[in-house]
């Protein structure tokens, strides 16, 4: 499994789709599966049960997807904060897509579909999460000022020598 982690706006979904296409693997996104499972969008899950309800579902879905068939998996920006999710990432290729806070905000803008953007302490949450991304990452790719294609090419170059070892 190749897992993409990083803050909102890091490009996990865009790069993940490109990468999956190039590798001939399915692309999976935890948020999409969570929405299918819950039968409603992320912002409504937050509105109804708060962040804890979303995190519980997110952990359950992530654990299932990690145990499934090989794919490129984009993890929601807060996913690695769950200790059991972080532990479950061991043994997978985990790519941390690094983005600076200003560029992240430029990319996601005022997205109504991302409830965390309304959190007054978002800059602090960003700073707090960085260590978590680094802790689970097999390696890190910088994305600031770079195109999704360039980021994808970096990942492919890094994966190539290890192809035989992937499961
Ligand atoms: C979240 C990020 C979102 C989504 C949810 C919460 C977060 O995913 O899981 O809105 O806490 O950072 P993306 O990182 O794909 O935007």
PDB file of C-alpha atoms and ligand atoms in Angstrom:
ATOM      1  CA  UNK A   1       0.000   0.000   0.000  1.00  0.00           C
ATOM      2  CA  UNK A   2       1.264   3.477  -0.846  1.00  0.00           C
ATOM      3  CA  UNK A   3      -0.187   5.996   1.586  1.00  0.00           C
ATOM      4  CA  UNK A   4      -0.121   9.771   1.156  1.00  0.00           C
ATOM      5  CA  UNK A   5      -0.255  11.873   4.300  1.00  0.00           C
ATOM      6  CA  UNK A   6      -0.034  15.600   4.943  1.00  0.00           C
ATOM      7  CA  UNK A   7      -2.083  18.646   5.829  1.00  0.00           C
ATOM      8  CA  UNK A   8      -5.141  19.854   3.907  1.00  0.00           C
ATOM      9  CA  UNK A   9      -4.065  21.234   0.553  1.00  0.00           C
ATOM     10  CA  UNK A  10      -0.867  19.155   0.400  1.00  0.00           C
ATOM     11  CA  UNK A  11      -2.181  17.564  -2.809  1.00  0.00           C
ATOM     12  CA  UNK A  12      -2.895  14.081  -1.458  1.00  0.00           C
ATOM     13  CA  UNK A  13      -5.932  13.523  -3.680  1.00  0.00           C
ATOM     14  CA  UNK A  14      -4.550  15.145  -6.835  1.00  0.00           C
ATOM     15  CA  UNK A  15      -1.131  13.514  -6.583  1.00  0.00           C
ATOM     16  CA  UNK A  16      -2.685  10.248  -5.441  1.00  0.00           C
ATOM     17  CA  UNK A  17      -4.862  10.002  -8.551  1.00  0.00           C
ATOM     18  CA  UNK A  18      -1.890  10.716 -10.805  1.00  0.00           C
ATOM     19  CA  UNK A  19       0.282   8.204  -9.005  1.00  0.00           C
ATOM     20  CA  UNK A  20      -2.357   5.473  -9.030  1.00  0.00           C
ATOM     21  CA  UNK A  21      -2.832   6.004 -12.774  1.00  0.00           C
ATOM     22  CA  UNK A  22       0.885   5.693 -13.401  1.00  0.00           C
ATOM     23  CA  UNK A  23       1.223   2.587 -11.234  1.00  0.00           C
ATOM     24  CA  UNK A  24      -1.965   0.918 -12.478  1.00  0.00           C
ATOM     25  CA  UNK A  25      -3.288   0.709  -8.921  1.00  0.00           C
ATOM     26  CA  UNK A  26      -6.705   1.723  -7.596  1.00  0.00           C
ATOM     27  CA  UNK A  27      -6.905   5.136  -5.926  1.00  0.00           C
ATOM     28  CA  UNK A  28      -8.629   5.286  -2.536  1.00  0.00           C
ATOM     29  CA  UNK A  29      -9.412   8.327  -0.421  1.00  0.00           C
ATOM     30  CA  UNK A  30     -10.439   7.857   3.217  1.00  0.00           C
ATOM     31  CA  UNK A  31     -12.840  10.824   3.086  1.00  0.00           C
ATOM     32  CA  UNK A  32     -14.697   9.366   0.102  1.00  0.00           C
ATOM     33  CA  UNK A  33     -15.098   5.973   1.766  1.00  0.00           C
ATOM     34  CA  UNK A  34     -16.164   7.640   5.042  1.00  0.00           C
ATOM     35  CA  UNK A  35     -18.843   9.577   3.154  1.00  0.00           C
ATOM     36  CA  UNK A  36     -20.073   6.424   1.424  1.00  0.00           C
ATOM     37  CA  UNK A  37     -20.162   4.568   4.726  1.00  0.00           C
ATOM     38  CA  UNK A  38     -21.948   7.357   6.601  1.00  0.00           C
ATOM     39  CA  UNK A  39     -24.255   8.182   3.714  1.00  0.00           C
ATOM     40  CA  UNK A  40     -23.519  11.891   4.123  1.00  0.00           C
ATOM     41  CA  UNK A  41     -20.725  14.375   3.457  1.00  0.00           C
ATOM     42  CA  UNK A  42     -17.875  15.026   5.907  1.00  0.00           C
ATOM     43  CA  UNK A  43     -19.239  18.435   6.878  1.00  0.00           C
ATOM     44  CA  UNK A  44     -22.562  16.833   7.921  1.00  0.00           C
ATOM     45  CA  UNK A  45     -20.787  14.154   9.951  1.00  0.00           C
ATOM     46  CA  UNK A  46     -18.977  16.983  11.785  1.00  0.00           C
ATOM     47  CA  UNK A  47     -22.220  18.941  12.201  1.00  0.00           C
ATOM     48  CA  UNK A  48     -24.122  15.977  13.625  1.00  0.00           C
ATOM     49  CA  UNK A  49     -21.570  14.217  15.833  1.00  0.00           C
ATOM     50  CA  UNK A  50     -18.699  16.689  16.066  1.00  0.00           C
ATOM     51  CA  UNK A  51     -15.075  15.931  15.307  1.00  0.00           C
ATOM     52  CA  UNK A  52     -14.969  12.836  17.620  1.00  0.00           C
ATOM     53  CA  UNK A  53     -17.661  11.085  15.547  1.00  0.00           C
ATOM     54  CA  UNK A  54     -15.723  11.779  12.372  1.00  0.00           C
ATOM     55  CA  UNK A  55     -12.401  10.604  13.877  1.00  0.00           C
ATOM     56  CA  UNK A  56     -13.897   7.322  15.071  1.00  0.00           C
ATOM     57  CA  UNK A  57     -15.250   6.566  11.615  1.00  0.00           C
ATOM     58  CA  UNK A  58     -12.028   7.749  10.010  1.00  0.00           C
ATOM     59  CA  UNK A  59      -9.964   5.367  12.104  1.00  0.00           C
ATOM     60  CA  UNK A  60     -12.238   2.422  11.354  1.00  0.00           C
ATOM     61  CA  UNK A  61     -12.239   3.084   7.595  1.00  0.00           C
ATOM     62  CA  UNK A  62      -8.467   3.686   7.464  1.00  0.00           C
ATOM     63  CA  UNK A  63      -7.737   0.427   9.290  1.00  0.00           C
ATOM     64  CA  UNK A  64      -9.935  -1.489   6.853  1.00  0.00           C
ATOM     65  CA  UNK A  65      -8.400   0.106   3.765  1.00  0.00           C
ATOM     66  CA  UNK A  66      -4.852  -0.479   5.023  1.00  0.00           C
ATOM     67  CA  UNK A  67      -5.643  -4.155   5.475  1.00  0.00           C
ATOM     68  CA  UNK A  68      -7.085  -4.426   1.952  1.00  0.00           C
ATOM     69  CA  UNK A  69      -5.634  -4.941  -1.512  1.00  0.00           C
ATOM     70  CA  UNK A  70      -2.710  -2.795  -2.730  1.00  0.00           C
ATOM     71  CA  UNK A  71      -3.712   0.715  -3.741  1.00  0.00           C
ATOM     72  CA  UNK A  72      -2.672   4.324  -3.500  1.00  0.00           C
ATOM     73  CA  UNK A  73      -4.436   5.635  -0.405  1.00  0.00           C
ATOM     74  CA  UNK A  74      -4.900   9.326   0.449  1.00  0.00           C
ATOM     75  CA  UNK A  75      -5.402   9.795   4.189  1.00  0.00           C
ATOM     76  CA  UNK A  76      -7.409  12.747   5.542  1.00  0.00           C
ATOM     77  CA  UNK A  77      -5.191  15.476   6.995  1.00  0.00           C
ATOM     78  CA  UNK A  78      -6.021  14.551  10.595  1.00  0.00           C
ATOM     79  CA  UNK A  79      -5.838  10.787  10.209  1.00  0.00           C
ATOM     80  CA  UNK A  80      -2.344  10.242  11.581  1.00  0.00           C
ATOM     81  CA  UNK A  81      -3.317  11.917  14.867  1.00  0.00           C
ATOM     82  CA  UNK A  82      -5.055   8.700  15.887  1.00  0.00           C
ATOM     83  CA  UNK A  83      -2.375   6.600  17.636  1.00  0.00           C
ATOM     84  CA  UNK A  84      -3.790   3.301  16.351  1.00  0.00           C
ATOM     85  CA  UNK A  85      -3.878   4.647  12.778  1.00  0.00           C
ATOM     86  CA  UNK A  86      -0.268   5.816  13.098  1.00  0.00           C
ATOM     87  CA  UNK A  87       0.690   2.345  14.351  1.00  0.00           C
ATOM     88  CA  UNK A  88      -1.207   0.655  11.495  1.00  0.00           C
ATOM     89  CA  UNK A  89       0.878   2.603   8.960  1.00  0.00           C
ATOM     90  CA  UNK A  90       4.031   0.715   9.909  1.00  0.00           C
ATOM     91  CA  UNK A  91       5.261  -1.459   7.065  1.00  0.00           C
ATOM     92  CA  UNK A  92       3.570   0.587   4.310  1.00  0.00           C
ATOM     93  CA  UNK A  93       5.175   3.088   1.949  1.00  0.00           C
ATOM     94  CA  UNK A  94       4.058   6.313   3.597  1.00  0.00           C
ATOM     95  CA  UNK A  95       4.808   9.488   1.654  1.00  0.00           C
ATOM     96  CA  UNK A  96       4.509  12.769   3.524  1.00  0.00           C
ATOM     97  CA  UNK A  97       3.505  15.540   1.135  1.00  0.00           C
ATOM     98  CA  UNK A  98       4.884  18.583   2.884  1.00  0.00           C
ATOM     99  CA  UNK A  99       3.206  21.947   2.398  1.00  0.00           C
ATOM    100  CA  UNK A 100       3.755  25.263   4.180  1.00  0.00           C
ATOM    101  CA  UNK A 101       0.796  26.789   5.999  1.00  0.00           C
ATOM    102  CA  UNK A 102       0.384  29.819   3.659  1.00  0.00           C
ATOM    103  CA  UNK A 103       0.442  27.638   0.544  1.00  0.00           C
ATOM    104  CA  UNK A 104      -1.963  25.152   2.113  1.00  0.00           C
ATOM    105  CA  UNK A 105      -4.426  27.987   2.794  1.00  0.00           C
ATOM    106  CA  UNK A 106      -3.977  29.352  -0.740  1.00  0.00           C
ATOM    107  CA  UNK A 107      -4.785  25.944  -2.201  1.00  0.00           C
ATOM    108  CA  UNK A 108      -7.851  25.076  -0.122  1.00  0.00           C
ATOM    109  CA  UNK A 109      -9.198  28.626   0.127  1.00  0.00           C
ATOM    110  CA  UNK A 110     -12.546  28.865   1.909  1.00  0.00           C
ATOM    111  CA  UNK A 111     -13.675  25.348   1.118  1.00  0.00           C
ATOM    112  CA  UNK A 112     -17.112  24.837   2.695  1.00  0.00           C
ATOM    113  CA  UNK A 113     -16.610  21.087   2.523  1.00  0.00           C
ATOM    114  CA  UNK A 114     -13.683  21.161   4.961  1.00  0.00           C
ATOM    115  CA  UNK A 115     -15.075  21.883   8.440  1.00  0.00           C
ATOM    116  CA  UNK A 116     -11.606  22.103  10.021  1.00  0.00           C
ATOM    117  CA  UNK A 117     -11.016  25.344   8.090  1.00  0.00           C
ATOM    118  CA  UNK A 118     -13.484  27.051  10.410  1.00  0.00           C
ATOM    119  CA  UNK A 119     -11.371  26.116  13.435  1.00  0.00           C
ATOM    120  CA  UNK A 120      -9.954  29.304  14.981  1.00  0.00           C
ATOM    121  CA  UNK A 121      -6.782  27.492  16.080  1.00  0.00           C
ATOM    122  CA  UNK A 122      -5.970  26.045  12.670  1.00  0.00           C
ATOM    123  CA  UNK A 123      -2.424  27.452  12.454  1.00  0.00           C
ATOM    124  CA  UNK A 124      -1.645  25.841  15.803  1.00  0.00           C
ATOM    125  CA  UNK A 125      -3.219  22.536  14.677  1.00  0.00           C
ATOM    126  CA  UNK A 126      -0.985  22.690  11.599  1.00  0.00           C
ATOM    127  CA  UNK A 127       2.158  23.147  13.710  1.00  0.00           C
ATOM    128  CA  UNK A 128       1.101  20.427  16.112  1.00  0.00           C
ATOM    129  CA  UNK A 129       0.497  17.889  13.342  1.00  0.00           C
ATOM    130  CA  UNK A 130       3.862  18.204  11.608  1.00  0.00           C
ATOM    131  CA  UNK A 131       5.653  15.852  13.990  1.00  0.00           C
ATOM    132  CA  UNK A 132       2.903  13.278  13.460  1.00  0.00           C
ATOM    133  CA  UNK A 133       3.349  13.326   9.675  1.00  0.00           C
ATOM    134  CA  UNK A 134       7.107  13.027  10.035  1.00  0.00           C
ATOM    135  CA  UNK A 135       6.809  10.177  12.511  1.00  0.00           C
ATOM    136  CA  UNK A 136       4.812   7.944  10.139  1.00  0.00           C
ATOM    137  CA  UNK A 137       6.574   8.925   6.911  1.00  0.00           C
ATOM    138  CA  UNK A 138       8.881   6.602   5.015  1.00  0.00           C
ATOM    139  CA  UNK A 139       9.965   9.700   3.161  1.00  0.00           C
ATOM    140  CA  UNK A 140       8.964  13.319   2.582  1.00  0.00           C
ATOM    141  CA  UNK A 141       8.329  15.214  -0.647  1.00  0.00           C
ATOM    142  CA  UNK A 142       8.185  19.004  -0.656  1.00  0.00           C
ATOM    143  CA  UNK A 143       5.212  20.399  -2.588  1.00  0.00           C
ATOM    144  CA  UNK A 144       5.446  24.188  -2.125  1.00  0.00           C
ATOM    145  CA  UNK A 145       5.551  25.898  -5.513  1.00  0.00           C
ATOM    146  CA  UNK A 146       5.573  22.551  -7.327  1.00  0.00           C
ATOM    147  CA  UNK A 147       3.087  20.955  -9.700  1.00  0.00           C
ATOM    148  CA  UNK A 148       1.284  17.692  -8.865  1.00  0.00           C
ATOM    149  CA  UNK A 149       3.073  16.128 -11.865  1.00  0.00           C
ATOM    150  CA  UNK A 150       6.494  17.035 -10.469  1.00  0.00           C
ATOM    151  CA  UNK A 151       5.586  15.676  -7.037  1.00  0.00           C
ATOM    152  CA  UNK A 152       4.248  12.480  -8.612  1.00  0.00           C
ATOM    153  CA  UNK A 153       7.459  12.064 -10.638  1.00  0.00           C
ATOM    154  CA  UNK A 154       9.527  12.331  -7.425  1.00  0.00           C
ATOM    155  CA  UNK A 155       7.492   9.589  -5.792  1.00  0.00           C
ATOM    156  CA  UNK A 156       7.745   7.329  -8.842  1.00  0.00           C
ATOM    157  CA  UNK A 157      11.519   7.794  -8.961  1.00  0.00           C
ATOM    158  CA  UNK A 158      11.804   6.889  -5.325  1.00  0.00           C
ATOM    159  CA  UNK A 159       9.484   3.872  -5.617  1.00  0.00           C
ATOM    160  CA  UNK A 160      11.149   2.375  -8.673  1.00  0.00           C
ATOM    161  CA  UNK A 161      14.098   0.652  -6.947  1.00  0.00           C
ATOM    162  CA  UNK A 162      11.776  -0.774  -4.280  1.00  0.00           C
ATOM    163  CA  UNK A 163       9.112  -2.126  -6.627  1.00  0.00           C
ATOM    164  CA  UNK A 164       9.916  -5.762  -5.895  1.00  0.00           C
ATOM    165  CA  UNK A 165       9.470  -5.186  -2.190  1.00  0.00           C
ATOM    166  CA  UNK A 166       6.005  -3.694  -2.347  1.00  0.00           C
ATOM    167  CA  UNK A 167       3.044  -5.717  -1.274  1.00  0.00           C
TER     168      UNK A 167
HETATM  169  C1  LIG B   1      -9.367  17.070   7.863  1.00  0.00           C
HETATM  170  C2  LIG B   1      -8.970  16.972   6.554  1.00  0.00           C
HETATM  171  C3  LIG B   1      -9.877  16.544   5.477  1.00  0.00           C
HETATM  172  C4  LIG B   1     -11.009  15.685   6.026  1.00  0.00           C
HETATM  173  C5  LIG B   1     -11.700  16.370   7.168  1.00  0.00           C
HETATM  174  C6  LIG B   1     -10.741  16.699   8.305  1.00  0.00           C
HETATM  175  C7  LIG B   1      -8.383  17.507   8.867  1.00  0.00           C
HETATM  176  O1  LIG B   1      -9.143  15.802   4.516  1.00  0.00           O
HETATM  177  O2  LIG B   1     -10.539  14.429   6.446  1.00  0.00           O
HETATM  178  O3  LIG B   1     -12.316  17.535   6.661  1.00  0.00           O
HETATM  179  O4  LIG B   1      -8.628  17.342  10.078  1.00  0.00           O
HETATM  180  O5  LIG B   1      -7.310  18.024   8.482  1.00  0.00           O
HETATM  181  P1  LIG B   1      -8.088  16.467   3.483  1.00  0.00           P
HETATM  182  O6  LIG B   1      -6.770  16.543   4.188  1.00  0.00           O
HETATM  183  O7  LIG B   1      -8.071  15.502   2.361  1.00  0.00           O
HETATM  184  O8  LIG B   1      -8.613  17.810   3.117  1.00  0.00           O
END
